[in-house]
Short mmCIF file of C-alpha atoms in Angstrom, two decimals:
data_model
loop_
_atom_site.label_atom_id
_atom_site.label_comp_id
_atom_site.label_asym_id
_atom_site.label_seq_id
_atom_site.Cartn_x
_atom_site.Cartn_y
_atom_site.Cartn_z
CA UNK A 1 -7.25 -5.62 -13.44
CA UNK A 2 -6.14 -2.01 -13.88
CA UNK A 3 -2.45 -1.93 -14.79
CA UNK A 4 -0.31 0.98 -13.59
CA UNK A 5 2.93 1.69 -15.45
CA UNK A 6 5.86 3.63 -14.00
CA UNK A 7 9.41 4.12 -15.20
CA UNK A 8 11.75 1.94 -13.11
CA UNK A 9 14.20 4.69 -12.15
CA UNK A 10 14.82 8.42 -12.30
CA UNK A 11 18.14 10.17 -11.67
CA UNK A 12 17.97 13.69 -10.27
CA UNK A 13 20.28 16.25 -8.68
CA UNK A 14 19.65 17.67 -5.24
CA UNK A 15 17.60 20.88 -5.23
CA UNK A 16 16.27 20.09 -8.72
CA UNK A 17 12.77 19.00 -9.70
CA UNK A 18 11.80 15.35 -10.00
CA UNK A 19 8.78 14.34 -12.05
CA UNK A 20 7.51 10.77 -11.70
CA UNK A 21 4.77 9.54 -14.00
CA UNK A 22 2.14 6.86 -13.69
CA UNK A 23 -0.08 5.73 -16.56
CA UNK A 24 -3.11 3.54 -16.02
CA UNK A 25 -4.73 1.06 -18.39
CA UNK A 26 -8.19 2.45 -17.57
CA UNK A 27 -9.64 5.74 -16.44
CA UNK A 28 -9.49 5.95 -12.64
CA UNK A 29 -11.69 9.04 -12.26
CA UNK A 30 -15.22 8.90 -10.91
CA UNK A 31 -17.36 12.06 -10.83
CA UNK A 32 -14.31 14.30 -10.84
CA UNK A 33 -12.35 12.43 -8.17
CA UNK A 34 -9.17 10.68 -9.19
CA UNK A 35 -8.75 7.44 -7.32
CA UNK A 36 -4.99 7.67 -7.66
CA UNK A 37 -2.62 7.81 -4.72
CA UNK A 38 1.15 8.03 -4.20
CA UNK A 39 3.44 6.44 -1.63
CA UNK A 40 7.08 6.70 -0.68
CA UNK A 41 9.00 3.65 0.51
CA UNK A 42 12.52 3.56 1.90
CA UNK A 43 14.46 0.28 2.27
CA UNK A 44 13.29 -1.80 5.21
CA UNK A 45 10.31 0.46 5.90
CA UNK A 46 6.61 0.41 5.24
CA UNK A 47 5.23 2.65 2.50
CA UNK A 48 4.12 6.15 3.51
CA UNK A 49 1.13 7.94 1.98
CA UNK A 50 2.19 11.16 0.23
CA UNK A 51 -0.69 12.18 -2.04
CA UNK A 52 -4.29 10.95 -2.12
CA UNK A 53 -7.03 11.40 -4.72
CA UNK A 54 -4.61 12.67 -7.30
CA UNK A 55 -3.54 15.93 -5.76
CA UNK A 56 -4.24 16.09 -2.03
CA UNK A 57 -1.23 16.29 0.27
CA UNK A 58 -1.36 13.77 3.10
CA UNK A 59 -0.98 14.93 6.67
CA UNK A 60 2.57 15.85 7.65
CA UNK A 61 3.96 15.65 4.12
CA UNK A 62 6.13 18.62 3.04
CA UNK A 63 4.74 20.98 0.44
CA UNK A 64 7.60 20.19 -1.96
CA UNK A 65 5.56 17.09 -2.88
CA UNK A 66 2.64 17.59 -5.24
CA UNK A 67 0.40 15.45 -7.41
CA UNK A 68 -1.43 16.18 -10.63
CA UNK A 69 -3.23 14.54 -13.49
CA UNK A 70 -6.53 12.89 -14.27
CA UNK A 71 -8.02 10.01 -16.20
CA UNK A 72 -5.11 7.78 -17.12
CA UNK A 73 -2.09 10.05 -16.71
CA UNK A 74 -0.75 11.15 -13.36
CA UNK A 75 2.39 12.83 -12.06
CA UNK A 76 4.13 13.12 -8.73
CA UNK A 77 6.45 16.12 -8.51
CA UNK A 78 9.12 16.74 -5.90
CA UNK A 79 10.52 20.27 -6.02
CA UNK A 80 13.13 20.76 -4.79
CA UNK A 81 14.53 17.28 -4.19
CA UNK A 82 16.24 16.81 -0.84
CA UNK A 83 18.57 14.00 0.20
CA UNK A 84 15.85 12.50 2.40
CA UNK A 85 13.65 12.01 -0.68
CA UNK A 86 15.84 9.25 -2.11
CA UNK A 87 13.41 6.32 -2.08
CA UNK A 88 11.07 4.31 -4.28
CA UNK A 89 7.74 5.87 -5.21
CA UNK A 90 4.59 3.90 -5.99
CA UNK A 91 1.29 4.93 -7.49
CA UNK A 92 -1.87 3.03 -6.55
CA UNK A 93 -5.44 3.03 -7.83
CA UNK A 94 -8.56 2.44 -5.78
CA UNK A 95 -11.22 2.85 -8.49
CA UNK A 96 -11.63 -0.90 -8.92
CA UNK A 97 -10.91 -4.16 -7.22
CA UNK A 98 -8.31 -5.48 -7.00
CA UNK A 99 -6.39 -2.47 -5.75
CA UNK A 100 -3.25 -2.30 -7.84
CA UNK A 101 0.10 -0.56 -7.63
CA UNK A 102 2.60 0.60 -10.18
CA UNK A 103 5.95 -1.16 -10.31
CA UNK A 104 7.65 1.70 -8.48
CA UNK A 105 10.10 4.39 -9.55
CA UNK A 106 13.41 4.43 -7.75
CA UNK A 107 14.64 7.98 -7.30
CA UNK A 108 18.42 8.14 -7.52
CA UNK A 109 20.98 10.91 -7.25
CA UNK A 110 22.90 12.02 -10.32
CA UNK B 1 -2.38 8.46 17.45
CA UNK B 2 -3.27 5.70 15.00
CA UNK B 3 -1.02 2.67 15.36
CA UNK B 4 -0.92 -0.71 13.64
CA UNK B 5 1.34 -3.23 15.38
CA UNK B 6 2.10 -6.45 13.54
CA UNK B 7 3.30 -9.73 14.99
CA UNK B 8 6.90 -10.88 14.67
CA UNK B 9 8.82 -12.58 11.90
CA UNK B 10 7.87 -16.17 11.02
CA UNK B 11 9.92 -19.09 9.75
CA UNK B 12 7.62 -21.83 8.54
CA UNK B 13 7.98 -25.11 6.69
CA UNK B 14 6.59 -25.70 3.20
CA UNK B 15 3.01 -26.91 3.32
CA UNK B 16 2.35 -25.36 6.71
CA UNK B 17 0.08 -22.45 7.60
CA UNK B 18 0.74 -19.24 9.49
CA UNK B 19 -1.51 -16.67 11.15
CA UNK B 20 -0.40 -13.04 11.17
CA UNK B 21 -1.88 -10.39 13.42
CA UNK B 22 -2.28 -6.61 13.23
CA UNK B 23 -3.30 -4.96 16.49
CA UNK B 24 -4.67 -1.46 16.12
CA UNK B 25 -5.17 1.51 18.40
CA UNK B 26 -6.00 5.18 18.19
CA UNK B 27 -9.14 4.94 16.05
CA UNK B 28 -12.55 3.24 15.89
CA UNK B 29 -11.67 -0.16 14.43
CA UNK B 30 -15.21 -1.02 13.33
CA UNK B 31 -15.48 2.06 11.09
CA UNK B 32 -12.69 1.17 8.68
CA UNK B 33 -11.50 -1.45 6.25
CA UNK B 34 -8.15 -3.14 6.83
CA UNK B 35 -6.11 -4.34 3.89
CA UNK B 36 -3.30 -6.85 3.73
CA UNK B 37 -0.52 -6.47 1.19
CA UNK B 38 2.45 -8.55 0.07
CA UNK B 39 5.87 -7.42 -1.02
CA UNK B 40 8.50 -9.91 -2.12
CA UNK B 41 12.13 -8.76 -1.75
CA UNK B 42 12.88 -5.96 -4.20
CA UNK B 43 9.48 -6.36 -5.81
CA UNK B 44 6.21 -4.56 -6.30
CA UNK B 45 3.40 -4.29 -3.74
CA UNK B 46 0.44 -6.62 -4.21
CA UNK B 47 -2.95 -6.17 -2.61
CA UNK B 48 -4.20 -9.41 -1.06
CA UNK B 49 -7.62 -8.33 0.18
CA UNK B 50 -9.49 -6.27 2.71
CA UNK B 51 -11.91 -6.76 5.56
CA UNK B 52 -14.38 -4.40 7.15
CA UNK B 53 -13.85 -3.99 10.88
CA UNK B 54 -17.57 -3.54 11.53
CA UNK B 55 -18.98 -6.76 10.13
CA UNK B 56 -16.03 -8.79 8.85
CA UNK B 57 -17.08 -8.47 5.24
CA UNK B 58 -14.21 -9.32 2.90
CA UNK B 59 -12.96 -8.79 -0.63
CA UNK B 60 -10.03 -10.73 -2.05
CA UNK B 61 -7.69 -10.39 -4.97
CA UNK B 62 -8.51 -13.41 -7.13
CA UNK B 63 -4.81 -14.29 -7.09
CA UNK B 64 -4.92 -14.89 -3.32
CA UNK B 65 -8.25 -16.67 -2.99
CA UNK B 66 -7.64 -19.98 -1.27
CA UNK B 67 -4.26 -18.74 -0.04
CA UNK B 68 -5.27 -15.99 2.40
CA UNK B 69 -8.16 -15.79 4.86
CA UNK B 70 -8.89 -12.51 6.61
CA UNK B 71 -10.64 -12.20 9.94
CA UNK B 72 -11.09 -9.60 12.67
CA UNK B 73 -11.62 -9.57 16.42
CA UNK B 74 -13.53 -6.40 17.20
CA UNK B 75 -13.14 -6.87 20.94
CA UNK B 76 -9.37 -6.44 20.65
CA UNK B 77 -9.33 -4.24 17.52
CA UNK B 78 -7.12 -6.78 15.81
CA UNK B 79 -7.06 -8.01 12.24
CA UNK B 80 -5.70 -11.41 11.25
CA UNK B 81 -4.54 -13.09 8.07
CA UNK B 82 -4.16 -16.84 7.70
CA UNK B 83 -1.88 -18.04 4.94
CA UNK B 84 -2.20 -21.69 4.02
CA UNK B 85 -0.24 -24.35 2.08
CA UNK B 86 2.85 -22.20 2.14
CA UNK B 87 5.51 -22.45 -0.59
CA UNK B 88 8.66 -20.50 -1.33
CA UNK B 89 6.54 -18.10 -3.38
CA UNK B 90 4.88 -16.99 -0.15
CA UNK B 91 8.18 -15.81 1.35
CA UNK B 92 7.70 -12.07 1.55
CA UNK B 93 7.00 -9.11 3.79
CA UNK B 94 3.33 -8.75 4.63
CA UNK B 95 1.81 -5.43 5.64
CA UNK B 96 -1.52 -4.52 7.14
CA UNK B 97 -2.83 -1.10 6.27
CA UNK B 98 -5.89 0.90 7.17
CA UNK B 99 -7.99 2.09 4.25
CA UNK B 100 -9.45 5.58 4.33
CA UNK B 101 -12.93 6.20 2.91
CA UNK B 102 -11.71 6.43 -0.68
CA UNK B 103 -9.64 3.30 -0.27
CA UNK B 104 -6.17 4.69 -0.05
CA UNK B 105 -3.82 3.33 2.58
CA UNK B 106 -3.25 6.01 5.18
CA UNK B 107 -1.66 4.03 8.00
CA UNK B 108 0.58 0.98 7.75
CA UNK B 109 1.91 -1.66 10.07
CA UNK B 110 5.66 -2.12 10.21
CA UNK B 111 5.47 -5.29 8.15
CA UNK B 112 6.29 -8.89 9.01
CA UNK B 113 8.75 -11.11 7.18
CA UNK B 114 7.50 -14.61 6.46
CA UNK B 115 10.16 -17.09 5.35
CA UNK B 116 9.10 -20.46 4.00
CA UNK B 117 11.95 -22.93 4.26
CA UNK B 118 12.53 -26.51 5.31
#
């Protein structure tokens, strides 16, 4: 299985930049497409798709969210952070079965 | 508008089985895969498996083979998951989620809490 590793938590101030990383145990790119996706989950809610295929913004997601990276190293950036962004963020790969998720990064306020 | 509506919370006894449903609307059910995912309280998200709405073809996470069985009813655009021989380790929130063409999860059900307790 492809293992995705995220830092458990990140403390950030409002209106600052948050950078959340995800490292994979194997390359998740195929022919230039990164099969890496990002989700936001708030307590008691289902996850919400933010970024797909590494860097594409999902429908309805504010432009302060962006994704970058390739191969085995990926980043989700939130700039600037707003109060509504306090949540847990998960990366997920779809290059191989089984689909796997990172352990999640909980974004907290400083 | 795409919608995935899951059935209500379940309280089941150890050793029993439960069948969860995910009724969809707003898109052509037979053109997409549906995944089921598990999240224990405060824990990571695990992918259980997926099923193609067109022909019922399935793929399972090895970890959940023998535990989960996925089916679909095309006539009602509904996906189902049977969970068998339930133990406390099966107590969790279960989500259904539509997979887009590159297998990311673009729409999610609201989740259903399954509690296994005597």
